[in-house]
């Protein structure tokens, strides 16, 4: 939609924390909660047997959500992209 264009998810996570959510709560909202609501049991968390598309960051977003705005590497289906 015009309100959340493609690529805006990292900034949305930062806004969630700025507007009062705890960083870990915001991460869950952006990952596990969405997968659960969409009934996608094979994604949303990092666990054995689940599909693993990962974003590697230069910091810990559960401590500082702004790390999602920085440099990153993406791994999809076990391979760097």
Tab-separated table of C-alpha atoms in Angstrom:
chain	number	residue	atom	x	y	z
A	1	UNK	CA	0.000	0.000	0.000
A	2	UNK	CA	1.107	3.648	-0.166
A	3	UNK	CA	1.358	3.593	3.628
A	4	UNK	CA	3.963	0.823	3.830
A	5	UNK	CA	5.886	0.574	0.564
A	6	UNK	CA	8.255	-2.300	-0.210
A	7	UNK	CA	11.426	-1.996	1.837
A	8	UNK	CA	9.921	0.020	4.692
A	9	UNK	CA	9.809	-2.840	7.227
A	10	UNK	CA	13.156	-1.958	8.875
A	11	UNK	CA	12.035	1.618	9.520
A	12	UNK	CA	8.675	0.354	10.805
A	13	UNK	CA	10.505	-1.742	13.398
A	14	UNK	CA	12.398	1.363	14.587
A	15	UNK	CA	9.121	3.312	14.769
A	16	UNK	CA	7.491	0.565	16.859
A	17	UNK	CA	10.218	0.992	19.478
A	18	UNK	CA	10.116	4.798	19.301
A	19	UNK	CA	6.365	4.608	19.922
A	20	UNK	CA	6.747	2.492	23.052
A	21	UNK	CA	7.227	-1.182	22.188
A	22	UNK	CA	10.142	-3.025	23.741
A	23	UNK	CA	12.750	-3.941	21.090
A	24	UNK	CA	12.192	-7.690	21.491
A	25	UNK	CA	8.424	-7.196	21.310
A	26	UNK	CA	8.855	-5.242	18.051
A	27	UNK	CA	11.045	-8.014	16.598
A	28	UNK	CA	8.402	-10.588	17.456
A	29	UNK	CA	5.736	-8.411	15.840
A	30	UNK	CA	7.831	-8.266	12.666
A	31	UNK	CA	8.610	-11.995	12.544
A	32	UNK	CA	6.987	-14.677	14.691
A	33	UNK	CA	3.645	-12.953	15.285
A	34	UNK	CA	3.042	-12.318	11.586
A	35	UNK	CA	3.906	-15.885	10.660
A	36	UNK	CA	1.597	-17.190	13.372
A	37	UNK	CA	-1.312	-14.964	12.302
A	38	UNK	CA	-0.851	-16.040	8.685
A	39	UNK	CA	-0.686	-19.691	9.798
A	40	UNK	CA	2.779	-20.234	8.339
A	41	UNK	CA	4.272	-22.743	10.783
A	42	UNK	CA	7.529	-23.238	8.853
A	43	UNK	CA	8.671	-19.582	9.147
A	44	UNK	CA	8.828	-16.768	11.695
A	45	UNK	CA	11.335	-18.211	14.162
A	46	UNK	CA	14.743	-19.845	13.943
A	47	UNK	CA	14.224	-23.506	14.832
A	48	UNK	CA	15.339	-26.901	13.569
A	49	UNK	CA	13.214	-28.022	10.636
A	50	UNK	CA	11.988	-24.555	9.669
A	51	UNK	CA	12.809	-22.744	6.451
A	52	UNK	CA	15.736	-20.426	7.098
A	53	UNK	CA	15.893	-17.169	5.190
A	54	UNK	CA	18.055	-14.926	7.374
A	55	UNK	CA	19.216	-11.326	7.527
A	56	UNK	CA	22.619	-10.968	9.192
A	57	UNK	CA	23.119	-7.600	10.904
A	58	UNK	CA	26.086	-5.755	12.399
A	59	UNK	CA	24.413	-5.582	15.820
A	60	UNK	CA	21.672	-6.946	18.032
A	61	UNK	CA	18.268	-5.467	17.146
A	62	UNK	CA	16.814	-6.718	20.428
A	63	UNK	CA	19.085	-4.155	22.102
A	64	UNK	CA	19.182	-1.454	19.404
A	65	UNK	CA	16.529	-1.738	16.687
A	66	UNK	CA	18.370	0.803	14.504
A	67	UNK	CA	20.803	-1.980	13.572
A	68	UNK	CA	18.196	-3.152	11.028
A	69	UNK	CA	18.823	0.076	9.098
A	70	UNK	CA	22.541	-0.619	8.619
A	71	UNK	CA	24.620	-2.952	6.498
A	72	UNK	CA	23.295	-6.463	6.192
A	73	UNK	CA	23.777	-9.766	4.440
A	74	UNK	CA	20.929	-11.958	3.330
A	75	UNK	CA	20.909	-15.743	3.318
A	76	UNK	CA	18.086	-17.454	1.462
A	77	UNK	CA	17.561	-21.215	1.566
A	78	UNK	CA	20.973	-21.615	3.194
A	79	UNK	CA	22.922	-19.572	0.628
A	80	UNK	CA	24.159	-15.965	0.636
A	81	UNK	CA	22.281	-13.746	-1.799
